[in-house]
PDB file of C-alpha atoms in Angstrom:
ATOM      1  CA  MET A 694      41.518   0.186 189.245  1.00  0.00           C
ATOM      2  CA  HIS A 695      43.410  -1.767 186.556  1.00  0.00           C
ATOM      3  CA  GLN A 696      42.214  -5.129 187.960  1.00  0.00           C
ATOM      4  CA  LYS A 697      38.662  -3.771 188.181  1.00  0.00           C
ATOM      5  CA  HIS A 698      38.663  -2.923 184.460  1.00  0.00           C
ATOM      6  CA  CYS A 699      40.024  -6.391 183.631  1.00  0.00           C
ATOM      7  CA  VAL A 700      37.247  -8.081 185.646  1.00  0.00           C
ATOM      8  CA  GLN A 701      34.604  -5.941 183.939  1.00  0.00           C
ATOM      9  CA  TYR A 702      35.932  -6.769 180.461  1.00  0.00           C
ATOM     10  CA  GLN A 703      36.154 -10.471 181.374  1.00  0.00           C
ATOM     11  CA  ASP A 704      32.504 -10.495 182.465  1.00  0.00           C
ATOM     12  CA  LEU A 705      31.577  -8.697 179.244  1.00  0.00           C
ATOM     13  CA  TRP A 706      33.388 -11.302 177.159  1.00  0.00           C
ATOM     14  CA  VAL A 707      31.810 -14.243 178.984  1.00  0.00           C
ATOM     15  CA  SER A 708      28.328 -12.794 178.624  1.00  0.00           C
ATOM     16  CA  LEU A 709      28.905 -12.191 174.923  1.00  0.00           C
ATOM     17  CA  ALA A 710      30.220 -15.705 174.364  1.00  0.00           C
ATOM     18  CA  THR A 711      27.185 -17.229 176.071  1.00  0.00           C
ATOM     19  CA  ASN A 712      24.655 -15.068 174.261  1.00  0.00           C
ATOM     20  CA  THR A 713      22.823 -17.436 171.919  1.00  0.00           C
ATOM     21  CA  THR A 714      21.102 -14.618 170.037  1.00  0.00           C
ATOM     22  CA  VAL A 715      24.347 -13.641 168.304  1.00  0.00           C
ATOM     23  CA  SER A 716      24.845 -15.703 165.149  1.00  0.00           C
ATOM     24  CA  LEU A 717      28.463 -16.040 164.006  1.00  0.00           C
ATOM     25  CA  MET A 718      30.120 -17.775 161.103  1.00  0.00           C
ATOM     26  CA  MET A 719      33.422 -19.368 162.053  1.00  0.00           C
ATOM     27  CA  ALA A 720      36.260 -19.746 159.562  1.00  0.00           C
ATOM     28  CA  SER A 721      37.091 -23.418 158.986  1.00  0.00           C
ATOM     29  CA  THR A 722      40.609 -24.805 159.036  1.00  0.00           C
ATOM     30  CA  HIS A 723      40.500 -25.360 155.288  1.00  0.00           C
ATOM     31  CA  THR A 724      39.386 -21.764 154.689  1.00  0.00           C
ATOM     32  CA  LEU A 725      42.125 -20.363 156.915  1.00  0.00           C
ATOM     33  CA  GLN A 726      44.728 -22.434 155.088  1.00  0.00           C
ATOM     34  CA  GLU A 727      43.481 -21.055 151.778  1.00  0.00           C
ATOM     35  CA  ILE A 728      43.568 -17.484 153.108  1.00  0.00           C
ATOM     36  CA  SER A 729      47.154 -17.905 154.315  1.00  0.00           C
ATOM     37  CA  ARG A 730      48.246 -18.790 150.757  1.00  0.00           C
ATOM     38  CA  MET A 731      46.397 -15.914 149.067  1.00  0.00           C
ATOM     39  CA  LYS A 732      47.598 -12.414 148.342  1.00  0.00           C
ATOM     40  CA  ARG A 733      46.622  -9.754 150.841  1.00  0.00           C
ATOM     41  CA  ASP A 734      43.621  -8.251 149.036  1.00  0.00           C
ATOM     42  CA  GLU A 735      42.304 -11.680 148.055  1.00  0.00           C
ATOM     43  CA  GLY A 736      42.793 -12.946 151.602  1.00  0.00           C
ATOM     44  CA  ILE A 737      40.864 -10.017 153.097  1.00  0.00           C
ATOM     45  CA  GLU A 738      38.011 -10.570 150.670  1.00  0.00           C
ATOM     46  CA  ARG A 739      37.935 -14.319 151.419  1.00  0.00           C
ATOM     47  CA  LEU A 740      38.050 -13.705 155.173  1.00  0.00           C
ATOM     48  CA  SER A 741      35.222 -11.172 154.959  1.00  0.00           C
ATOM     49  CA  GLY A 742      32.902 -13.971 153.840  1.00  0.00           C
ATOM     50  CA  CYS A 743      33.480 -15.879 157.079  1.00  0.00           C
ATOM     51  CA  PHE A 744      31.641 -13.401 159.330  1.00  0.00           C
ATOM     52  CA  HIS A 745      28.581 -11.208 159.467  1.00  0.00           C
ATOM     53  CA  TRP A 746      30.003  -7.657 159.548  1.00  0.00           C
ATOM     54  CA  THR A 747      27.123  -5.961 161.324  1.00  0.00           C
ATOM     55  CA  GLU A 748      29.199  -3.570 163.432  1.00  0.00           C
ATOM     56  CA  PHE A 749      29.596  -0.985 160.651  1.00  0.00           C
ATOM     57  CA  ASP A 750      26.704  -1.971 158.446  1.00  0.00           C
ATOM     58  CA  GLY A 751      26.302   0.375 155.487  1.00  0.00           C
ATOM     59  CA  ASP A 752      29.778   1.916 155.813  1.00  0.00           C
ATOM     60  CA  ASP A 753      32.126   0.153 153.403  1.00  0.00           C
ATOM     61  CA  LYS A 754      35.222   2.069 154.505  1.00  0.00           C
ATOM     62  CA  ARG A 755      34.834   1.219 158.172  1.00  0.00           C
ATOM     63  CA  GLN A 756      33.996  -2.372 157.349  1.00  0.00           C
ATOM     64  CA  TYR A 757      37.149  -2.694 155.237  1.00  0.00           C
ATOM     65  CA  LEU A 758      39.285  -1.246 158.051  1.00  0.00           C
ATOM     66  CA  HIS A 759      37.643  -3.743 160.406  1.00  0.00           C
ATOM     67  CA  GLN A 760      38.409  -6.617 158.022  1.00  0.00           C
ATOM     68  CA  GLU A 761      42.018  -5.458 157.624  1.00  0.00           C
ATOM     69  CA  PHE A 762      42.470  -5.484 161.392  1.00  0.00           C
ATOM     70  CA  VAL A 763      41.184  -9.064 161.628  1.00  0.00           C
ATOM     71  CA  TYR A 764      43.249 -10.228 158.637  1.00  0.00           C
ATOM     72  CA  GLU A 765      46.527  -8.807 159.991  1.00  0.00           C
ATOM     73  CA  ASN A 766      46.046 -10.542 163.337  1.00  0.00           C
ATOM     74  CA  VAL A 767      45.148 -13.838 161.627  1.00  0.00           C
ATOM     75  CA  MET A 768      48.234 -13.757 159.408  1.00  0.00           C
ATOM     76  CA  PHE A 769      50.455 -12.974 162.387  1.00  0.00           C
ATOM     77  CA  ALA A 770      49.018 -15.946 164.261  1.00  0.00           C
ATOM     78  CA  VAL A 771      49.719 -18.157 161.231  1.00  0.00           C
ATOM     79  CA  THR A 772      53.333 -16.978 160.941  1.00  0.00           C
ATOM     80  CA  ARG A 773      53.875 -17.597 164.666  1.00  0.00           C
ATOM     81  CA  GLY A 774      52.890 -21.247 164.192  1.00  0.00           C
ATOM     82  CA  LEU A 775      49.655 -21.317 166.192  1.00  0.00           C
ATOM     83  CA  SER A 776      47.309 -24.227 165.636  1.00  0.00           C
ATOM     84  CA  TRP A 777      44.555 -23.693 163.079  1.00  0.00           C
ATOM     85  CA  SER A 778      42.002 -23.914 165.862  1.00  0.00           C
ATOM     86  CA  ALA A 779      43.768 -21.099 167.718  1.00  0.00           C
ATOM     87  CA  VAL A 780      44.052 -19.079 164.488  1.00  0.00           C
ATOM     88  CA  GLY A 781      40.284 -19.344 164.019  1.00  0.00           C
ATOM     89  CA  GLN A 782      39.722 -18.134 167.567  1.00  0.00           C
ATOM     90  CA  VAL A 783      42.122 -15.220 166.971  1.00  0.00           C
ATOM     91  CA  ALA A 784      40.018 -14.241 163.950  1.00  0.00           C
ATOM     92  CA  ASN A 785      36.824 -14.397 166.004  1.00  0.00           C
ATOM     93  CA  ILE A 786      38.373 -12.443 168.891  1.00  0.00           C
ATOM     94  CA  SER A 787      39.803  -9.754 166.590  1.00  0.00           C
ATOM     95  CA  LYS A 788      36.466  -9.381 164.841  1.00  0.00           C
ATOM     96  CA  HIS A 789      34.686  -8.519 168.095  1.00  0.00           C
ATOM     97  CA  LEU A 790      37.627  -6.663 169.641  1.00  0.00           C
ATOM     98  CA  LEU A 791      37.999  -3.607 167.403  1.00  0.00           C
ATOM     99  CA  PRO A 792      34.488  -2.129 167.936  1.00  0.00           C
ATOM    100  CA  LYS A 793      34.958  -2.464 171.708  1.00  0.00           C
ATOM    101  CA  LEU A 794      38.097  -0.293 171.627  1.00  0.00           C
ATOM    102  CA  LYS A 795      36.010   2.780 170.869  1.00  0.00           C
ATOM    103  CA  GLY A 796      36.759   5.541 173.383  1.00  0.00           C
ATOM    104  CA  LEU A 797      39.148   3.462 175.537  1.00  0.00           C
ATOM    105  CA  LYS A 798      42.448   4.678 176.951  1.00  0.00           C
ATOM    106  CA  THR A 799      45.700   2.878 176.168  1.00  0.00           C
ATOM    107  CA  SER A 800      45.799   1.098 179.530  1.00  0.00           C
ATOM    108  CA  GLU A 801      42.214  -0.078 179.041  1.00  0.00           C
ATOM    109  CA  VAL A 802      43.010  -1.305 175.525  1.00  0.00           C
ATOM    110  CA  ILE A 803      45.910  -3.427 176.793  1.00  0.00           C
ATOM    111  CA  CYS A 804      43.763  -4.910 179.549  1.00  0.00           C
ATOM    112  CA  LEU A 805      40.931  -5.760 177.157  1.00  0.00           C
ATOM    113  CA  VAL A 806      43.234  -7.394 174.568  1.00  0.00           C
ATOM    114  CA  LYS A 807      44.977  -9.423 177.258  1.00  0.00           C
ATOM    115  CA  ASP A 808      41.643 -10.614 178.625  1.00  0.00           C
ATOM    116  CA  HIS A 809      40.362 -11.653 175.178  1.00  0.00           C
ATOM    117  CA  LEU A 810      43.500 -13.632 174.388  1.00  0.00           C
ATOM    118  CA  SER A 811      43.179 -15.513 177.662  1.00  0.00           C
ATOM    119  CA  GLN A 812      39.835 -16.929 176.412  1.00  0.00           C
ATOM    120  CA  ILE A 813      41.484 -19.006 173.665  1.00  0.00           C
ATOM    121  CA  GLU A 814      41.162 -22.758 174.283  1.00  0.00           C
ATOM    122  CA  PRO A 815      43.390 -24.618 174.701  1.00  0.00           C
ATOM    123  CA  ARG A 816      45.322 -21.876 176.431  1.00  0.00           C
ATOM    124  CA  LEU A 817      48.149 -20.316 174.466  1.00  0.00           C
ATOM    125  CA  SER A 818      51.696 -20.776 175.608  1.00  0.00           C
ATOM    126  CA  THR A 819      53.263 -17.869 177.445  1.00  0.00           C
ATOM    127  CA  ALA A 820      55.395 -17.009 174.397  1.00  0.00           C
ATOM    128  CA  HIS A 821      52.456 -17.081 171.965  1.00  0.00           C
ATOM    129  CA  HIS A 822      50.240 -15.094 174.336  1.00  0.00           C
ATOM    130  CA  ALA A 823      52.921 -12.418 174.815  1.00  0.00           C
ATOM    131  CA  ALA A 824      53.685 -12.253 171.076  1.00  0.00           C
ATOM    132  CA  LEU A 825      50.018 -11.847 170.101  1.00  0.00           C
ATOM    133  CA  LEU A 826      49.420  -9.260 172.822  1.00  0.00           C
ATOM    134  CA  ASP A 827      52.482  -7.285 171.756  1.00  0.00           C
ATOM    135  CA  TYR A 828      51.515  -7.409 168.069  1.00  0.00           C
ATOM    136  CA  ILE A 829      47.890  -6.355 168.532  1.00  0.00           C
ATOM    137  CA  VAL A 830      48.811  -3.568 170.939  1.00  0.00           C
ATOM    138  CA  LYS A 831      51.623  -2.295 168.697  1.00  0.00           C
ATOM    139  CA  THR A 832      49.284  -2.427 165.697  1.00  0.00           C
ATOM    140  CA  TYR A 833      46.540  -0.441 167.405  1.00  0.00           C
ATOM    141  CA  VAL A 834      48.118   1.903 169.973  1.00  0.00           C
ATOM    142  CA  PRO A 835      50.506   3.868 167.653  1.00  0.00           C
ATOM    143  CA  HIS A 836      47.523   4.549 165.379  1.00  0.00           C
ATOM    144  CA  GLN A 837      44.983   4.873 168.182  1.00  0.00           C
ATOM    145  CA  ARG A 838      43.867   8.367 167.191  1.00  0.00           C
ATOM    146  CA  LEU A 839      43.381   7.269 163.600  1.00  0.00           C
ATOM    147  CA  TYR A 840      41.339   4.250 164.669  1.00  0.00           C
ATOM    148  CA  GLN A 841      39.298   6.370 167.073  1.00  0.00           C
ATOM    149  CA  ALA A 842      38.612   8.899 164.317  1.00  0.00           C
ATOM    150  CA  VAL A 843      37.343   6.113 162.092  1.00  0.00           C
ATOM    151  CA  LEU A 844      35.301   4.465 164.838  1.00  0.00           C
ATOM    152  CA  ASN A 845      33.759   7.712 166.080  1.00  0.00           C
ATOM    153  CA  GLY A 846      33.697  10.083 163.144  1.00  0.00           C
ATOM    154  CA  GLU A 847      32.563  10.172 159.571  1.00  0.00           C
ATOM    155  CA  THR A 848      34.850   8.751 156.932  1.00  0.00           C
ATOM    156  CA  GLY A 849      33.240  10.496 153.989  1.00  0.00           C
ATOM    157  CA  VAL A 850      35.274  13.143 152.227  1.00  0.00           C
ATOM    158  CA  LYS A 851      33.820  16.617 152.470  1.00  0.00           C
ATOM    159  CA  HIS A 852      34.427  18.907 149.539  1.00  0.00           C
ATOM    160  CA  ILE A 853      34.735  22.541 150.515  1.00  0.00           C
ATOM    161  CA  ARG A 854      34.374  24.873 147.586  1.00  0.00           C
ATOM    162  CA  CYS A 855      35.566  28.432 147.698  1.00  0.00           C
ATOM    163  CA  GLU A 856      35.425  30.898 144.850  1.00  0.00           C
ATOM    164  CA  LEU A 857      38.444  33.110 144.397  1.00  0.00           C
ATOM    165  CA  GLU A 858      38.530  36.147 142.192  1.00  0.00           C
ATOM    166  CA  ILE A 859      41.771  36.596 140.286  1.00  0.00           C
ATOM    167  CA  GLU A 860      42.638  40.162 139.443  1.00  0.00           C
ATOM    168  CA  SER A 861      44.958  40.939 136.572  1.00  0.00           C
ATOM    169  CA  PRO A 862      47.972  43.133 137.336  1.00  0.00           C
ATOM    170  CA  PRO A 863      47.631  46.845 136.536  1.00  0.00           C
ATOM    171  CA  HIS A 864      48.740  47.983 133.118  1.00  0.00           C
ATOM    172  CA  PRO A 865      52.217  49.519 133.309  1.00  0.00           C
ATOM    173  CA  ARG A 866      52.529  53.225 132.655  1.00  0.00           C
ATOM    174  CA  PRO A 867      54.394  54.427 129.557  1.00  0.00           C
ATOM    175  CA  LEU A 868      58.160  54.563 129.881  1.00  0.00           C
ATOM    176  CA  SER A 869      58.083  58.206 128.832  1.00  0.00           C
ATOM    177  CA  GLU A 870      56.379  59.025 132.138  1.00  0.00           C
ATOM    178  CA  GLY A 871      59.050  57.266 134.138  1.00  0.00           C
ATOM    179  CA  THR A 872      62.043  58.766 135.929  1.00  0.00           C
ATOM    180  CA  ASP A 873      65.636  58.167 135.005  1.00  0.00           C
ATOM    181  CA  ALA A 874      67.294  55.708 137.399  1.00  0.00           C
ATOM    182  CA  VAL A 875      70.115  58.110 138.280  1.00  0.00           C
ATOM    183  CA  GLU A 876      67.685  60.957 138.859  1.00  0.00           C
ATOM    184  CA  TRP A 877      65.434  58.715 140.952  1.00  0.00           C
ATOM    185  CA  GLU A 878      68.365  57.700 143.160  1.00  0.00           C
ATOM    186  CA  HIS A 879      69.361  61.352 143.510  1.00  0.00           C
ATOM    187  CA  GLN A 880      65.842  62.314 144.611  1.00  0.00           C
ATOM    188  CA  ARG A 881      65.820  59.434 147.072  1.00  0.00           C
ATOM    189  CA  ASP A 882      69.146  60.571 148.531  1.00  0.00           C
ATOM    190  CA  LEU A 883      67.834  64.117 148.851  1.00  0.00           C
ATOM    191  CA  LYS A 884      64.821  62.875 150.807  1.00  0.00           C
ATOM    192  CA  GLU A 885      67.055  60.843 153.106  1.00  0.00           C
ATOM    193  CA  LEU A 886      69.324  63.844 153.599  1.00  0.00           C
ATOM    194  CA  SER A 887      66.352  66.056 154.385  1.00  0.00           C
ATOM    195  CA  LEU A 888      65.140  63.586 157.005  1.00  0.00           C
ATOM    196  CA  ALA A 889      68.636  63.337 158.487  1.00  0.00           C
ATOM    197  CA  GLN A 890      68.897  67.128 158.648  1.00  0.00           C
ATOM    198  CA  SER A 891      65.539  67.349 160.425  1.00  0.00           C
ATOM    199  CA  ARG A 892      66.691  64.777 162.979  1.00  0.00           C
ATOM    200  CA  LYS A 893      69.996  66.593 163.581  1.00  0.00           C
ATOM    201  CA  GLU A 894      68.239  69.936 164.005  1.00  0.00           C
ATOM    202  CA  ALA A 895      65.846  68.360 166.511  1.00  0.00           C
ATOM    203  CA  GLU A 896      68.798  66.913 168.442  1.00  0.00           C
ATOM    204  CA  ILE A 897      70.602  70.268 168.450  1.00  0.00           C
ATOM    205  CA  LYS A 898      67.461  71.989 169.703  1.00  0.00           C
ATOM    206  CA  GLU A 899      67.148  69.419 172.463  1.00  0.00           C
ATOM    207  CA  LEU A 900      70.817  69.963 173.392  1.00  0.00           C
ATOM    208  CA  LYS A 901      70.285  73.707 173.728  1.00  0.00           C
ATOM    209  CA  GLU A 902      67.179  73.246 175.847  1.00  0.00           C
ATOM    210  CA  THR A 903      68.994  70.774 178.078  1.00  0.00           C
ATOM    211  CA  ALA A 904      71.971  73.117 178.463  1.00  0.00           C
ATOM    212  CA  GLU A 905      69.680  76.023 179.307  1.00  0.00           C
ATOM    213  CA  ALA A 906      67.897  73.948 181.944  1.00  0.00           C
ATOM    214  CA  GLN A 907      71.236  72.918 183.466  1.00  0.00           C
ATOM    215  CA  MET A 908      72.419  76.529 183.545  1.00  0.00           C
ATOM    216  CA  MET A 909      69.255  77.640 185.311  1.00  0.00           C
ATOM    217  CA  ALA A 910      69.639  74.818 187.813  1.00  0.00           C
ATOM    218  CA  THR A 911      73.250  75.855 188.455  1.00  0.00           C
ATOM    219  CA  LEU A 912      72.184  79.475 188.917  1.00  0.00           C
ATOM    220  CA  GLN A 913      69.516  78.439 191.399  1.00  0.00           C
ATOM    221  CA  THR A 914      72.072  76.390 193.312  1.00  0.00           C
ATOM    222  CA  SER A 915      74.406  79.377 193.478  1.00  0.00           C
ATOM    223  CA  LEU A 916      71.612  81.637 194.694  1.00  0.00           C
ATOM    224  CA  ASN A 917      70.706  79.144 197.385  1.00  0.00           C
ATOM    225  CA  ARG A 918      74.258  79.380 198.688  1.00  0.00           C
ATOM    226  CA  LEU A 919      73.850  83.100 199.405  1.00  0.00           C
ATOM    227  CA  PRO A 920      73.270  83.883 203.096  1.00  0.00           C
ATOM    228  CA  TYR A 921      69.849  85.173 204.054  1.00  0.00           C
ATOM    229  CA  GLU A 922      71.270  87.601 206.600  1.00  0.00           C
ATOM    230  CA  GLY A 923      74.524  89.425 207.037  1.00  0.00           C
ATOM    231  CA  ARG A 924      77.142  90.285 204.521  1.00  0.00           C
ATOM    232  CA  MET A 925      79.623  88.273 202.456  1.00  0.00           C
ATOM    233  CA  SER A 926      83.276  89.051 202.248  1.00  0.00           C
ATOM    234  CA  MET A 927      84.865  89.959 198.958  1.00  0.00           C
ATOM    235  CA  GLN A 928      86.668  86.621 198.837  1.00  0.00           C
ATOM    236  CA  GLU A 929      83.432  84.686 199.338  1.00  0.00           C
ATOM    237  CA  VAL A 930      81.751  86.648 196.561  1.00  0.00           C
ATOM    238  CA  GLU A 931      84.660  86.008 194.205  1.00  0.00           C
ATOM    239  CA  GLU A 932      84.659  82.284 194.981  1.00  0.00           C
ATOM    240  CA  LEU A 933      80.909  82.063 194.417  1.00  0.00           C
ATOM    241  CA  LEU A 934      81.120  83.905 191.085  1.00  0.00           C
ATOM    242  CA  HIS A 935      84.101  81.831 189.994  1.00  0.00           C
ATOM    243  CA  SER A 936      82.266  78.582 190.772  1.00  0.00           C
ATOM    244  CA  PHE A 937      79.128  79.772 188.985  1.00  0.00           C
ATOM    245  CA  LEU A 938      80.950  80.939 185.863  1.00  0.00           C
ATOM    246  CA  GLN A 939      83.029  77.762 185.723  1.00  0.00           C
ATOM    247  CA  SER A 940      79.973  75.496 185.875  1.00  0.00           C
ATOM    248  CA  GLN A 941      78.192  77.635 183.274  1.00  0.00           C
ATOM    249  CA  GLY A 942      81.203  77.441 180.981  1.00  0.00           C
ATOM    250  CA  GLU A 943      81.442  73.662 181.307  1.00  0.00           C
ATOM    251  CA  ILE A 944      77.771  73.256 180.425  1.00  0.00           C
ATOM    252  CA  ILE A 945      78.083  75.548 177.394  1.00  0.00           C
ATOM    253  CA  MET A 946      81.283  73.841 176.226  1.00  0.00           C
ATOM    254  CA  GLU A 947      79.766  70.366 176.478  1.00  0.00           C
ATOM    255  CA  SER A 948      76.674  71.468 174.564  1.00  0.00           C
ATOM    256  CA  LEU A 949      78.763  73.128 171.851  1.00  0.00           C
ATOM    257  CA  MET A 950      80.958  70.031 171.407  1.00  0.00           C
ATOM    258  CA  LYS A 951      77.919  67.824 170.919  1.00  0.00           C
ATOM    259  CA  GLU A 952      76.423  70.334 168.502  1.00  0.00           C
ATOM    260  CA  VAL A 953      79.673  70.368 166.516  1.00  0.00           C
ATOM    261  CA  CYS A 954      79.638  66.552 166.279  1.00  0.00           C
ATOM    262  CA  LEU A 955      76.066  66.534 165.010  1.00  0.00           C
ATOM    263  CA  THR A 956      76.865  69.231 162.458  1.00  0.00           C
ATOM    264  CA  GLU A 957      79.914  67.300 161.255  1.00  0.00           C
ATOM    265  CA  ASP A 958      77.800  64.185 160.770  1.00  0.00           C
ATOM    266  CA  LEU A 959      75.311  66.150 158.694  1.00  0.00           C
ATOM    267  CA  LEU A 960      78.051  67.731 156.575  1.00  0.00           C
ATOM    268  CA  SER A 961      79.602  64.309 156.034  1.00  0.00           C
ATOM    269  CA  GLN A 962      76.307  62.947 154.716  1.00  0.00           C
ATOM    270  CA  LYS A 963      75.964  65.923 152.380  1.00  0.00           C
ATOM    271  CA  SER A 964      79.502  65.416 151.122  1.00  0.00           C
ATOM    272  CA  GLN A 965      78.855  61.730 150.423  1.00  0.00           C
ATOM    273  CA  LEU A 966      75.678  62.622 148.543  1.00  0.00           C
ATOM    274  CA  VAL A 967      77.494  65.149 146.362  1.00  0.00           C
ATOM    275  CA  GLN A 968      80.292  62.692 145.649  1.00  0.00           C
ATOM    276  CA  ARG A 969      77.833  59.940 144.721  1.00  0.00           C
ATOM    277  CA  HIS A 970      75.910  62.308 142.473  1.00  0.00           C
ATOM    278  CA  ARG A 971      79.088  63.308 140.657  1.00  0.00           C
ATOM    279  CA  THR A 972      80.039  59.663 140.176  1.00  0.00           C
ATOM    280  CA  ASN A 973      76.680  58.874 138.576  1.00  0.00           C
ATOM    281  CA  GLN A 974      76.893  61.804 136.159  1.00  0.00           C
ATOM    282  CA  PRO A 975      77.687  60.755 132.580  1.00  0.00           C
ATOM    283  CA  GLY A 976      81.169  61.701 131.424  1.00  0.00           C
ATOM    284  CA  LEU A 977      81.788  64.596 129.058  1.00  0.00           C
ATOM    285  CA  PRO A 978      82.327  63.538 125.481  1.00  0.00           C
ATOM    286  CA  GLY A 979      85.938  63.755 124.410  1.00  0.00           C
ATOM    287  CA  LYS A 980      87.162  65.809 121.502  1.00  0.00           C
ATOM    288  CA  ASN A 981      87.257  64.072 118.161  1.00  0.00           C
ATOM    289  CA  CYS A 982      90.757  63.749 116.828  1.00  0.00           C
ATOM    290  CA  VAL A 983      91.109  63.907 113.083  1.00  0.00           C
ATOM    291  CA  ALA A 984      94.185  62.279 111.665  1.00  0.00           C
ATOM    292  CA  THR A 985      96.001  64.390 109.081  1.00  0.00           C
ATOM    293  CA  PRO A 986      97.506  62.420 106.237  1.00  0.00           C
ATOM    294  CA  THR A 987     101.259  62.720 105.778  1.00  0.00           C
ATOM    295  CA  LYS A 988     102.754  63.230 102.395  1.00  0.00           C
ATOM    296  CA  SER A 989     105.271  60.689 101.361  1.00  0.00           C
ATOM    297  CA  LYS A 990     108.461  62.050  99.934  1.00  0.00           C
ATOM    298  CA  LYS A 991     109.613  60.630  96.678  1.00  0.00           C
ATOM    299  CA  LYS A 992     113.264  59.908  96.210  1.00  0.00           C
ATOM    300  CA  ARG A 993     114.951  61.461  93.274  1.00  0.00           C
ATOM    301  CA  ASN A 994     116.948  59.281  91.071  1.00  0.00           C
TER     302      ASN A 994
END
C-alpha cells in the first residue's frame, strides 16, 4: 500500500512537471543569494515575487503561510550548502508541495515529500536528501492539524457577541434589624440540638420496635417447642420458661443499654451547649472601689 501511494504521487508529479499550461516563475541564482542575506520578513516578501501564488488566491493569510513554508525550506537548503540550482528546485517543490498535503495522513505526507525530493536534478546526495526530508517532515507533521485547519477551514476571525446583564447587589438591611452574633450562634446551636434530639428519639424508637420484634420471635420459638400431643413434665416446663425468660431479659437489657448510650450522647450535647452559652455571656461588671484619702499626721515640735 505504501509503495502504491508513492507510485501514484510520482505519476502526479511527472504529469504536473510536463504540463505546459502551468506558467511558473523560477527564482534566479542572484535572487536566491539576495534572499539569503535579507532579514526574514524581507526575504519572504522578496521570495513571494518569484512565483504566481494562485493556490490561495484572495486569501492573504493562507498565502502568507504558504510563502513562509517555502521560505523556511529554502533557507534550510542554503544553510546545508546545497547548490543554488538545487535551492531553486527546493523552492519550486515546496511551493507546489504544501497544497497537495491537504487531507493526507502522516505516512502519505512522508511518501509524497520523499518522492518530490527525488525529482531534484542533479540528484541530491544521500545526506542532503535525508536532511531535507527530515526537516520538511519535522516542520509539517508536528503542526499537521494546524496546517490542515488552515488549508481546509476559514482563517477569518469570527466575533461572537453576547450581552450580559449585570445586576447590582441587594441593598443591605439596617443593622438595627440584625441579630447579635452571640445570640445568633445560640439560636444555631439550639437548632442543631433540636435536630440531634429528633435523631436520637427516632433511634430509640427504632430500638424499642426492634426489641419488641425480637421478643415476639423468641416467644414464637418457645411456643413451637411445645408438644402438640401429650403432657410435659414439670422439669421440662421449668426449663422452657427459664430459657424464654432469659432470652427476653437479654433482649431487654441490650435495648436498654443502647438507649442509655443514646441518651447520654444527647445529654452531653446539651451540656456542651450550656457551657458554650455561659462562656459567651458578657461578664458582670465589678464593683467600683473608691479610694479613701488618708490623713497625714503632723509631728509636734
